[in-house]
Every structure is written in C-alpha cells, then in structure tokens.
XYZ file of C-alpha atoms in Angstrom:
475
model
C -0.314 -0.112 0.018
C 1.591 3.257 -0.915
C 0.878 6.531 1.006
C 0.796 10.200 0.168
C 3.391 12.034 2.160
C 0.695 13.791 4.268
C -1.388 10.581 4.969
C 2.313 9.256 6.168
C 2.546 12.236 8.413
C -0.595 12.000 10.035
C -0.348 8.227 10.579
C 2.756 8.343 12.381
C 1.463 11.513 14.029
C -1.721 9.560 15.312
C 0.526 6.304 16.525
C 2.647 8.276 18.510
C 0.024 10.277 19.948
C -1.748 7.113 20.984
C 1.271 5.213 22.048
C 0.144 1.957 20.247
C 2.024 -0.802 18.474
C 5.836 -0.899 18.189
C 8.110 1.537 16.305
C 11.100 -0.398 14.244
C 14.513 1.770 14.132
C 16.413 0.990 11.403
C 20.181 1.508 11.913
C 22.281 2.176 15.256
C 24.268 5.013 14.220
C 23.965 8.297 15.996
C 20.336 9.139 14.855
C 19.143 5.933 15.338
C 20.054 5.589 18.820
C 18.762 9.009 19.431
C 15.248 8.288 17.973
C 15.135 4.886 20.196
C 15.921 6.628 23.214
C 13.123 9.583 22.345
C 10.741 7.049 21.881
C 11.162 5.312 25.008
C 11.063 8.216 26.559
C 7.721 9.218 24.983
C 6.547 5.420 26.279
C 6.703 3.994 22.821
C 7.456 0.613 22.622
C 10.759 0.270 20.221
C 12.303 -2.772 18.384
C 15.916 -1.075 16.908
C 18.162 -2.938 14.671
C 21.519 -2.743 12.383
C 23.030 -5.495 10.519
C 26.528 -4.123 11.993
C 28.230 -5.953 14.952
C 30.997 -3.557 15.681
C 31.912 -2.978 19.666
C 30.532 0.294 19.332
C 27.277 -0.967 17.946
C 26.913 -3.510 20.834
C 27.539 -1.244 23.266
C 24.758 1.033 21.863
C 22.720 -1.827 21.784
C 23.143 -2.823 25.438
C 22.191 0.725 26.491
C 19.279 0.709 24.383
C 18.178 -2.642 26.233
C 18.692 -0.641 29.422
C 15.906 1.469 28.608
C 13.369 -1.013 27.574
C 14.150 -1.341 23.755
C 14.417 -4.511 22.435
C 17.562 -4.685 19.957
C 19.164 -6.755 17.385
C 22.689 -6.553 16.462
C 24.131 -8.077 13.099
C 20.545 -8.891 11.618
C 16.840 -7.200 11.134
C 14.118 -9.392 12.396
C 11.820 -8.825 9.293
C 8.531 -10.547 10.562
C 8.518 -7.994 13.240
C 9.408 -5.085 10.835
C 6.149 -6.022 8.580
C 4.258 -5.875 11.736
C 5.307 -2.681 12.814
C 3.396 0.527 13.761
C 5.895 2.414 11.644
C 9.459 2.453 10.937
C 11.907 4.856 11.677
C 14.997 4.881 9.276
C 18.530 6.513 9.423
C 19.679 8.371 6.581
C 22.521 6.226 5.934
C 20.327 3.398 4.902
C 19.341 2.938 1.237
C 16.088 2.367 0.144
C 16.939 -0.937 -1.286
C 17.535 -2.335 1.854
C 15.747 -5.254 3.073
C 14.164 -3.950 6.073
C 12.632 -1.150 4.108
C 11.804 -3.271 1.463
C 9.925 -5.466 3.689
C 8.128 -2.764 5.576
C 7.215 -0.891 2.078
C 5.483 -4.386 0.945
C 3.674 -4.560 4.412
C 2.380 -1.105 4.154
C 4.058 0.053 7.199
C 5.037 3.819 7.233
C 8.141 4.704 6.982
C 9.723 7.990 8.130
C 13.202 9.813 9.350
C 14.211 10.047 12.749
C 14.019 14.005 12.311
C 9.763 13.587 11.406
C 9.537 11.529 14.793
C 11.706 14.291 16.617
C 9.720 17.196 15.252
C 6.331 15.537 15.995
C 7.379 15.071 19.687
C 8.041 18.878 19.870
C 5.045 20.674 18.522
C 6.591 23.945 20.383
C 9.799 23.957 18.110
C 10.152 26.874 16.172
C 12.608 25.988 12.907
C 14.482 27.038 10.004
C 15.127 24.392 7.897
C 17.808 24.860 5.392
C 18.531 22.335 2.349
C 20.194 22.482 -1.003
C 23.132 20.912 -2.643
C 26.097 23.259 -1.583
C 25.877 25.733 1.461
C 23.613 24.105 3.611
C 25.997 23.330 6.410
C 27.504 26.670 6.353
C 24.309 28.286 6.427
C 22.852 26.251 8.915
C 25.892 26.974 11.430
C 25.382 31.003 10.159
C 21.524 30.723 11.242
C 21.854 29.081 14.777
C 24.882 31.466 15.552
C 22.827 34.529 14.620
C 19.707 32.965 16.445
C 21.986 32.757 19.738
C 23.161 36.207 19.147
C 19.602 37.062 19.128
C 19.325 35.965 22.900
C 17.313 32.670 21.597
C 18.480 28.834 23.380
C 18.764 27.417 19.724
C 20.699 24.348 18.460
C 21.772 23.508 15.283
C 20.673 19.934 14.247
C 19.924 17.658 11.730
C 22.212 16.680 8.879
C 25.108 19.216 10.526
C 25.686 16.300 13.211
C 23.220 16.646 16.298
C 20.281 14.642 15.493
C 16.977 16.112 16.276
C 16.190 13.427 18.597
C 18.693 14.520 20.821
C 17.735 17.969 21.432
C 14.211 17.003 21.982
C 15.943 14.530 24.636
C 17.196 17.711 26.399
C 14.953 18.850 29.402
C 13.936 21.440 28.489
C 13.820 21.656 24.865
C 15.555 24.803 22.793
C 12.865 26.902 21.777
C 14.633 27.180 18.288
C 16.465 25.193 15.886
C 18.763 25.763 13.065
C 17.896 22.261 10.912
C 20.354 21.317 8.417
C 18.169 18.783 6.103
C 19.687 16.177 3.040
C 17.635 15.000 0.455
C 17.648 11.327 2.375
C 16.413 12.639 5.204
C 13.613 14.764 3.419
C 12.583 11.288 1.510
C 10.961 10.249 5.105
C 9.827 13.616 6.459
C 6.618 14.134 5.271
C 5.494 16.352 8.183
C 7.893 19.077 7.744
C 6.658 22.620 7.819
C 9.494 24.912 9.230
C 8.925 28.398 10.135
C 11.308 29.265 7.246
C 12.580 26.952 4.764
C 15.761 28.022 2.792
C 16.908 26.404 -0.508
C 20.627 27.529 -0.950
C 21.751 25.859 -4.437
C 20.775 23.080 -6.659
C 23.098 21.065 -8.880
C 23.578 17.029 -9.786
C 24.958 15.044 -6.778
C 24.496 11.415 -5.130
C 23.940 9.918 -8.614
C 25.593 6.802 -6.953
C 22.116 6.840 -4.682
C 19.703 8.168 -7.087
C 19.082 6.760 -10.912
C 18.889 10.729 -12.283
C 19.367 13.949 -11.367
C 15.478 14.698 -11.324
C 14.966 11.716 -8.655
C 17.583 13.625 -6.566
C 16.011 17.181 -6.824
C 12.314 15.762 -6.047
C 13.319 14.612 -2.499
C 14.707 17.992 -2.422
C 11.456 19.168 -3.507
C 9.768 17.424 -0.273
C 10.827 20.343 1.754
C 7.744 22.125 0.122
C 5.070 19.638 0.366
C 3.029 21.069 2.832
C 3.249 24.385 1.653
C 0.348 27.078 2.113
C 0.198 30.748 1.344
C 1.576 31.531 4.722
C 4.907 29.696 4.155
C 8.073 31.411 4.383
C 10.892 30.634 1.924
C 13.984 31.665 1.109
C 16.173 30.922 -2.401
C 18.809 31.844 -4.159
C 17.943 34.060 -6.956
C 21.323 32.910 -9.260
C 20.172 29.437 -9.993
C 17.724 28.461 -12.712
C 17.445 24.798 -11.693
C 16.217 26.268 -7.821
C 13.837 28.571 -9.946
C 12.020 26.000 -12.115
C 12.103 23.650 -8.841
C 9.646 25.871 -6.531
C 8.020 27.569 -9.782
C 4.064 27.394 -8.275
C 5.119 26.310 -5.043
C 2.749 28.745 -2.459
C 4.057 31.148 0.034
C 5.822 34.063 1.002
C 9.055 34.241 -1.212
C 12.287 35.906 -0.166
C 15.143 35.716 -2.574
C 19.003 36.458 -2.096
C 21.673 37.120 -4.775
C 25.188 37.763 -5.269
C 24.481 38.978 -8.499
C 21.365 41.087 -8.685
C 19.917 43.762 -6.661
C 16.194 43.154 -7.460
C 15.885 40.588 -4.708
C 15.566 41.055 -0.755
C 19.150 40.161 0.317
C 22.052 41.308 -2.095
C 25.751 42.009 -2.481
C 25.972 45.578 -3.121
C 29.335 45.536 -4.859
C 29.638 49.331 -5.474
C 29.338 49.837 -1.625
C 31.057 46.827 -0.225
C 28.053 45.914 1.788
C 26.003 43.322 2.604
C 21.961 44.461 2.116
C 18.765 43.159 3.451
C 15.487 44.109 3.371
C 16.590 47.514 2.162
C 19.465 48.340 4.302
C 22.975 47.599 4.833
C 23.855 44.998 7.458
C 27.395 44.523 7.110
C 30.622 45.218 5.124
C 31.571 42.425 3.089
C 34.983 42.882 4.626
C 34.042 42.538 7.918
C 32.903 38.905 6.979
C 36.298 36.731 7.627
C 35.077 33.891 5.007
C 36.373 33.602 1.446
C 34.591 33.615 -1.707
C 31.136 34.912 -3.233
C 30.013 31.145 -2.032
C 30.023 32.444 1.364
C 28.810 35.716 0.891
C 25.625 33.928 -0.494
C 25.479 31.656 2.552
C 25.631 34.709 4.893
C 22.973 36.174 3.213
C 20.577 33.554 3.128
C 21.302 33.287 6.873
C 20.535 36.926 7.683
C 17.237 36.995 5.457
C 16.089 33.915 6.856
C 16.547 34.758 10.268
C 15.032 38.318 9.574
C 11.842 36.597 7.934
C 11.640 34.054 10.771
C 10.250 36.799 13.319
C 9.552 40.585 13.251
C 11.509 40.922 16.042
C 14.762 39.810 14.093
C 14.382 43.188 11.966
C 15.147 45.894 14.670
C 18.172 48.331 14.425
C 19.409 46.507 17.576
C 18.786 43.057 16.084
C 20.413 44.402 12.988
C 23.624 45.197 15.256
C 23.710 41.920 16.993
C 23.558 39.531 13.976
C 26.423 41.988 12.242
C 28.864 41.668 15.163
C 27.531 37.939 15.412
C 28.912 37.774 11.603
C 32.147 39.561 11.956
C 32.626 36.360 14.816
C 31.987 33.368 12.696
C 34.798 31.699 11.340
C 35.098 28.874 8.488
C 33.641 25.493 9.464
C 36.065 22.626 9.859
C 36.476 20.878 6.609
C 35.261 23.700 4.397
C 37.920 25.533 3.000
C 39.704 25.431 6.296
C 43.164 26.395 6.458
C 45.133 23.508 8.270
C 49.017 24.912 7.377
C 51.330 27.402 6.436
C 55.033 25.976 5.710
C 57.363 26.694 3.454
C 55.290 29.347 1.679
C 52.726 27.040 0.587
C 49.076 27.001 2.053
C 47.051 24.034 2.579
C 43.312 23.904 2.994
C 41.035 21.248 3.985
C 37.920 21.021 1.847
C 37.162 17.403 2.304
C 33.529 18.341 2.690
C 33.343 19.265 -1.092
C 31.886 15.391 -1.845
C 30.284 16.728 -5.536
C 31.588 18.178 -8.501
C 29.739 21.317 -8.169
C 31.205 22.012 -4.332
C 34.596 21.685 -5.992
C 34.074 24.046 -8.836
C 33.104 26.550 -6.229
C 36.376 25.951 -4.367
C 38.516 26.669 -7.329
C 36.715 29.824 -8.365
C 37.944 31.402 -5.167
C 41.558 30.532 -5.282
C 43.640 33.405 -6.262
C 47.083 31.700 -6.155
C 48.088 28.592 -8.542
C 46.972 25.577 -7.002
C 47.623 21.696 -6.836
C 43.824 20.169 -6.553
C 43.471 16.468 -4.816
C 40.607 15.207 -6.594
C 39.357 11.660 -5.932
C 38.016 9.352 -3.640
C 34.676 7.034 -4.313
C 32.996 8.071 -7.714
C 29.677 9.496 -7.298
C 28.205 9.248 -10.851
C 29.213 12.529 -12.118
C 32.087 13.640 -14.977
C 34.749 15.804 -13.753
C 34.966 17.758 -16.989
C 32.936 20.643 -15.933
C 35.727 21.609 -13.801
C 38.477 22.033 -16.836
C 38.059 25.578 -17.381
C 38.340 26.630 -13.775
C 41.369 24.707 -13.926
C 43.058 25.954 -16.607
C 42.783 29.519 -15.088
C 44.124 28.797 -11.556
C 45.413 24.782 -11.190
C 49.356 23.945 -11.284
C 48.631 20.548 -11.270
C 45.677 17.825 -10.362
C 46.467 14.768 -8.119
C 43.850 12.012 -9.609
C 43.450 9.433 -6.719
C 41.394 6.706 -5.053
C 38.758 4.775 -6.966
C 37.593 7.433 -8.873
C 41.246 8.151 -9.969
C 41.092 6.516 -13.362
C 37.719 8.255 -14.294
C 39.337 11.555 -12.926
C 42.138 11.064 -15.265
C 40.404 10.262 -18.306
C 37.959 13.216 -18.005
C 40.501 15.865 -17.536
C 44.076 14.807 -18.738
C 43.061 15.341 -22.423
C 41.348 18.332 -21.885
C 44.149 20.146 -19.483
C 46.941 18.905 -21.577
C 50.527 19.842 -20.566
C 49.244 23.041 -19.254
C 47.910 21.683 -15.898
C 49.161 18.072 -15.583
C 46.874 15.541 -14.174
C 48.904 13.108 -12.061
C 47.604 9.490 -11.460
C 48.194 7.870 -8.283
C 48.086 4.235 -8.574
C 45.440 2.106 -7.137
C 46.070 0.916 -4.102
C 48.424 4.121 -2.833
C 48.146 5.469 0.646
C 46.582 8.748 1.276
C 50.228 9.859 2.781
C 51.076 8.653 -0.897
C 48.514 10.892 -2.334
C 49.875 13.972 -0.498
C 53.280 13.402 -1.167
C 52.328 13.361 -4.788
C 50.982 16.973 -4.393
C 53.593 18.374 -1.904
C 56.205 17.412 -4.998
C 53.822 19.380 -7.570
C 53.910 22.831 -5.074
C 55.980 25.437 -4.925
C 56.551 28.229 -2.734
C 53.407 30.336 -2.964
C 51.022 28.027 -4.043
C 47.832 26.189 -2.465
C 47.619 22.648 -1.949
C 43.774 22.426 -2.076
C 41.874 19.151 -0.932
C 38.463 19.243 -2.529
C 37.785 15.735 -4.000
C 34.363 16.088 -5.622
C 33.727 12.422 -3.862
C 32.922 10.749 -1.119
C 35.578 9.294 1.040
C 34.334 5.987 1.649
C 37.027 4.130 -0.406
C 39.736 5.528 2.008
C 38.189 6.688 5.219
C 34.557 6.026 7.359
C 33.659 9.728 6.468
C 34.635 13.048 5.125
C 35.825 14.158 8.705
C 38.098 11.665 9.060
C 39.883 12.097 5.357
C 39.798 16.060 6.389
C 41.933 15.515 9.778
C 44.367 13.068 8.081
C 44.803 15.832 5.562
C 45.360 17.991 8.167
C 47.883 16.238 9.956
C 49.725 15.067 6.690
C 50.484 18.774 5.842
C 51.773 19.663 8.988
C 54.263 16.371 8.871
C 54.808 16.952 4.891
C 54.463 20.584 4.632
C-alpha cells in the first residue's frame, strides 16, 4: 500500500499520540540511537536493529536494552518489522535495504528520525535549510545568529546533532537551525518550518539516485506542506532552484550575489551586505573567502529576519552583524590547516560533489594543486576544466575515482595543467606526497575531492583530519 506524504505524516503522528504498536528503528548510528531513546522516553514500544556487529554497535544496543528497547545487532527481524506501527530509518540506510523493502511491501509507514522528533516537539520553532551546496555553513550561521539574538537555539540534523537528541533535552530548545539532506527529506513528510531555505541545486548523489530529477524530487519534498502563509528563502542565482519551486505557494524571499532586485544582495559598489533595503555589514568584515560564503551569509541573515519581526529591528541588525564578524570557517570547508614553506594547505574535504569543488576552485587566487578523487558518485569531472585551466598548477587524481578523473581531465588540460594519476592501492600519504611534490612556494594545496571518502575513510571528517595531519608532517 502506497501512502501520500501527508497521509504518512498524519498516520505516524496519530500512532505516536496513541502510543500504540511497536516502532521499528532501522540503523543504530547516532540518529537511530537518539530516535530509539526518544521513543522510549515518550512511552512507545521500540524494536531497533542494525546489520553491523562492531563493539560500538553492541554497546549502543546494550544501552538501549537498559532503557526498555528490544534490540538486534547483526540482523534485522523482518517479521517483526512487517508488523510494526511505523519504521524509523537512519539516512545512511538505502531504500533498497531488506528491512525497508519489507516495510513497504507490508504497507508500513517509513519516516526519518527528524519526523519523529519534530512531532514530539510541537512547540519548536525552526528554520530548515537544504540544497546541494552551502547548507551546512548556512545552518551554522543561522544558529549563530539566533543565539546572538538571545534565543536558546541549536544546530541540528545533517550538520551532526540528531533532532531527537535535542528533544531529549529538558527543557528542549525554543529554536533550531535544521540542516536537512535529500535522504532525510525523503522520509520527513510532515515538515513545515517557520522558514525553509533552499541554497543551491546541482547534480549530486548519483550513486544512490537513478537520475538528477529523482534527486531534485527529494529536495522538493521540503515544500510538500506549503500553504500561502509559508515563508521560503531561495537563491535568485540558480535556474534549477527557480524551476523546482515554480508554483509552490507561500511568501517568497530571495538572495543574490549578482542581482539587486531581491530582498538580500551584495552591493559591490559600496561593499555592503544588504538585507531588506538596508545595509547590515561590510563584506570585508566577513572573515570567509568567496562569493559562495557571501551568499551563505545573505541567506542566513534573510531567513532569520523573515522568521520573526523582532529580528528586523536596528538593535537586532547590530547584534547579527557583530555575530557574523565573529563567525569562522567550519572544519573541512575551505579550512586553512597549515602554512609551511610558503605553501598554504586548505582542507575542503566536505566538497563531495563536483559543484562544491567548482566553488572552491573559483575562489582560488593563487596557483593551486588540487587533490581530486575518492569514491566516484556518478558525475563527470569535465566541467572542472575551465576553472582548472585558470588557476591550477596540477591535479592529483587518486582513489577509486582516480582513473575516471584522469580520463575526464588529462586530455582537456593537456600539458598546461598536468593530471598526475596516483596508482590504485596507494595510501593517502602517498597521494599527499605527490601533491607536495607538485607545489611551489606561494602555491595552495587544496583537498577538494568532488567524491565521497568511503574508499579510504569512514567519512569526510576523517579524510580531512588525515589531510591536516599530513600537511603538517610533510609541508
């Protein structure tokens, strides 16, 4: 049985309110554990399972059992899942996983940890941020601005802290800045934020989605409950965003680094960030490089101002300008990690798609050695060639995607920008050594890999930390 999103949201909300039946939680990562704990705190019967068998998994299972949950590690009880009141899925579990196929075949509603937590925090006010690029930095900025205005606010969701964890807090925060990925949106049918933000759109996750259209369709799920009073903030600089939200009801606000006929823009003639008709701060006061970070700041300022009238006063503007002056680059996002021998090392490990890497290259003003590779996500790398011809000293192609990177770029870049292919099976230290050998005094060595990290690392954070360590050791 297939349910419409609103039907899923209503059904799960009713079963949560009635505390009837057993909720099955699939995946015992941080979000799954938090969801299981929250459901138990709410008096809901819980069955949790994970195919993994690590020591950490077993410790999490034991802790949940002490809180009254029934837990399996190393297996999923498909019969039990097929008779659950609802299934709560972690974002890392693909839709093709056997427990989710079982639930769909049995007509069991499937929702995310975010959906459950939001239903159990009806008083929470939140600004939801999604998009292909810029969403994590924007989420951090929004939370930073809300706290600067005196709110009890937390950054949650795909940025790292599950929404269920803040729902377990007593008292729960009044506000949240919620980063929500396409995977989470797929299973969050009840979303209706105080303000919804769509930063950018470009192809991504084509290793999980069959097409760009399918990926964009999940992004559009943020607007599934839109009404005329809904408030939305989007970029005016991306055609795909404009097409995606066409005809979505609501009050619309736009930001741009190219246009001035919008609610938030960068006035290049005066160097000011302008929001709702008045300057907020000079661009030079923002300690982040690149127009993409100007766009992130504009979207954060605009969404916070739109969220509540009290955020638009002169005093609020001064407080937010002061807060943005203090804001610094997030880890793994064009983060300077070393300056040795006249060479700057930048960690942009979070750039896991081609468009993120394009943004990074566009911001480079010095000759750059680019580390490009990891696990291929289905996108060609050819679109990077024009920017690389402008600024790159060399490209180091590595990891599972190394051959594809070399095939896409070597002939396009020719001898002007050599593409060095690191042999399959080489260590990441070998990769960084090759990059160091290409760099000269005054250059930048940039890790902006346009790929996931899973061929060599558990996540992009681990990749970024190892790059930073090697930069210090080899620089």
